[in-house]
mmCIF file of C-alpha atoms in Angstrom:
data_model
loop_
_atom_site.group_PDB
_atom_site.id
_atom_site.type_symbol
_atom_site.label_atom_id
_atom_site.label_comp_id
_atom_site.label_asym_id
_atom_site.label_seq_id
_atom_site.Cartn_x
_atom_site.Cartn_y
_atom_site.Cartn_z
ATOM 1 C CA MET A 152 0.000 0.000 0.000
ATOM 2 C CA LYS A 153 1.163 3.495 -0.725
ATOM 3 C CA ASP A 154 1.486 5.335 2.568
ATOM 4 C CA PHE A 155 0.374 8.856 3.450
ATOM 5 C CA LYS A 156 3.957 10.150 3.358
ATOM 6 C CA SER A 157 4.397 8.991 -0.228
ATOM 7 C CA TYR A 158 1.071 10.559 -1.092
ATOM 8 C CA SER A 159 2.174 13.881 0.455
ATOM 9 C CA GLU A 160 5.427 13.840 -1.509
ATOM 10 C CA ASN A 161 3.528 13.153 -4.729
ATOM 11 C CA GLU A 162 1.109 15.935 -3.894
ATOM 12 C CA GLU A 163 3.959 18.425 -3.482
ATOM 13 C CA ASN A 164 5.588 17.340 -6.731
ATOM 14 C CA SER A 165 2.385 17.455 -8.757
ATOM 15 C CA SER A 166 1.309 20.777 -7.251
ATOM 16 C CA SER A 167 4.619 22.434 -8.060
ATOM 17 C CA GLY A 168 4.381 21.285 -11.664
ATOM 18 C CA ARG A 169 0.892 22.633 -12.276
ATOM 19 C CA THR A 170 0.096 25.901 -13.912
ATOM 20 C CA GLY A 171 -2.332 28.257 -12.336
ATOM 21 C CA GLY A 172 -4.477 28.643 -15.424
ATOM 22 C CA ALA A 173 -6.243 31.996 -15.677
ATOM 23 C CA GLY A 174 -3.985 33.955 -13.385
ATOM 24 C CA GLY A 175 -3.941 31.254 -10.692
ATOM 25 C CA ASN A 176 -7.250 32.232 -9.100
ATOM 26 C CA ALA A 177 -8.240 31.148 -5.585
ATOM 27 C CA ASN A 178 -10.217 28.162 -6.866
ATOM 28 C CA SER A 179 -7.180 26.536 -8.485
ATOM 29 C CA GLY A 180 -5.843 25.529 -5.037
ATOM 30 C CA SER A 181 -9.159 23.963 -4.093
ATOM 31 C CA SER A 182 -9.266 22.107 -7.385
ATOM 32 C CA ALA A 183 -5.741 20.779 -6.860
ATOM 33 C CA GLU A 184 -6.615 19.647 -3.329
ATOM 34 C CA TYR A 185 -9.745 17.925 -4.609
ATOM 35 C CA ASN A 186 -7.800 16.171 -7.380
ATOM 36 C CA ASN A 187 -5.152 15.016 -4.904
ATOM 37 C CA THR A 188 -7.834 13.695 -2.578
ATOM 38 C CA VAL A 189 -9.462 11.816 -5.448
ATOM 39 C CA GLU A 190 -6.080 10.323 -6.338
ATOM 40 C CA LEU A 191 -5.597 9.231 -2.710
ATOM 41 C CA ALA A 192 -9.008 7.583 -2.758
ATOM 42 C CA LYS A 193 -8.071 5.727 -5.968
ATOM 43 C CA VAL A 194 -4.789 4.532 -4.460
ATOM 44 C CA LEU A 195 -6.540 3.391 -1.292
ATOM 45 C CA THR A 196 -9.270 1.626 -3.236
ATOM 46 C CA LYS A 197 -6.714 -0.286 -5.284
ATOM 47 C CA ALA A 198 -4.629 -1.150 -2.209
ATOM 48 C CA MET A 199 -7.662 -2.378 -0.270
ATOM 49 C CA ALA A 200 -9.143 -4.623 -2.952
ATOM 50 C CA GLY A 201 -10.026 -8.005 -1.462
ATOM 51 C CA LYS A 202 -9.591 -6.958 2.169
ATOM 52 C CA ASN A 203 -12.392 -6.988 4.706
ATOM 53 C CA GLU A 204 -13.659 -3.896 6.487
ATOM 54 C CA GLY A 205 -11.647 -4.523 9.664
ATOM 55 C CA GLN A 206 -8.381 -4.895 7.743
ATOM 56 C CA ILE A 207 -9.081 -1.727 5.786
ATOM 57 C CA LEU A 208 -9.898 0.301 8.883
ATOM 58 C CA HIS A 209 -6.809 -0.977 10.701
ATOM 59 C CA THR A 210 -4.558 -0.110 7.748
ATOM 60 C CA ILE A 211 -5.993 3.393 7.360
ATOM 61 C CA ILE A 212 -5.679 4.124 11.072
ATOM 62 C CA SER A 213 -2.122 2.806 11.379
ATOM 63 C CA GLU A 214 -0.922 4.719 8.302
ATOM 64 C CA ALA A 215 -2.640 7.899 9.455
ATOM 65 C CA GLU A 216 -1.192 7.590 12.968
ATOM 66 C CA ARG A 217 2.269 7.156 11.505
ATOM 67 C CA GLY A 218 1.776 10.170 9.228
ATOM 68 C CA LYS A 219 0.576 12.338 12.114
ATOM 69 C CA ARG A 220 3.550 11.365 14.284
ATOM 70 C CA GLU A 221 5.996 12.024 11.441
ATOM 71 C CA GLY A 222 4.341 15.366 10.711
ATOM 72 C CA THR A 223 3.437 14.476 7.133
ATOM 73 C CA LEU A 224 -0.312 14.276 7.687
ATOM 74 C CA THR A 225 -2.216 17.386 8.703
ATOM 75 C CA ASN A 226 -5.705 17.853 10.093
ATOM 76 C CA ALA A 227 -6.653 19.464 6.767
ATOM 77 C CA ASP A 228 -5.553 16.258 4.993
ATOM 78 C CA LEU A 229 -7.776 14.270 7.352
ATOM 79 C CA ASP A 230 -10.715 16.601 6.676
ATOM 80 C CA ASN A 231 -10.185 16.228 2.919
ATOM 81 C CA PHE A 232 -10.030 12.457 3.281
ATOM 82 C CA TYR A 233 -13.302 12.456 5.247
ATOM 83 C CA SER A 234 -14.979 14.751 2.717
ATOM 84 C CA ALA A 235 -13.924 12.538 -0.169
ATOM 85 C CA LEU A 236 -14.987 9.248 1.417
ATOM 86 C CA SER A 237 -18.080 10.134 3.437
ATOM 87 C CA PRO A 238 -20.490 10.403 0.472
ATOM 88 C CA PHE A 239 -19.812 6.742 -0.312
ATOM 89 C CA LEU A 240 -20.653 5.497 3.193
ATOM 90 C CA ASP A 241 -23.926 4.781 4.956
ATOM 91 C CA GLY A 242 -24.827 6.612 8.172
ATOM 92 C CA PHE A 243 -23.181 4.156 10.593
ATOM 93 C CA LYS A 244 -19.924 3.924 8.645
ATOM 94 C CA ARG A 245 -19.843 7.693 8.156
ATOM 95 C CA ARG A 246 -20.140 8.210 11.936
ATOM 96 C CA LYS A 247 -17.425 5.616 12.530
ATOM 97 C CA LEU A 248 -15.110 7.356 10.063
ATOM 98 C CA LYS A 249 -15.821 10.705 11.742
ATOM 99 C CA GLU A 250 -14.868 9.188 15.123
ATOM 100 C CA VAL A 251 -11.626 7.844 13.660
ATOM 101 C CA ILE A 252 -10.795 11.214 12.075
ATOM 102 C CA THR A 253 -11.497 12.984 15.378
ATOM 103 C CA ARG A 254 -9.225 10.550 17.204
ATOM 104 C CA LEU A 255 -6.459 11.009 14.642
ATOM 105 C CA LYS A 256 -6.674 14.781 14.892
ATOM 106 C CA SER A 257 -5.889 14.562 18.599
ATOM 107 C CA ILE A 258 -2.533 12.856 17.954
#
């Protein structure tokens, strides 16, 4: 599985290589963040294929904890991750993910 640190490094590299378009307006940053979050979701989906829910949750939590401790994962990254994934989850799983994100933010 690609870890959060590798994702952050890729995000920095791809962001620095992008052009701002029409004068680099304020929305270009949001668009880049959204695209990076979508890419993270794709990587995670591919890495988690064939694993059960418990294995997936454990992997996400352990990678996120490691990223927080190393300083490569920010609370904004966690919020973006939640925003990208929550529409695909039912109410119970969405609440569970929110609890996990809240716990990770406190690290």
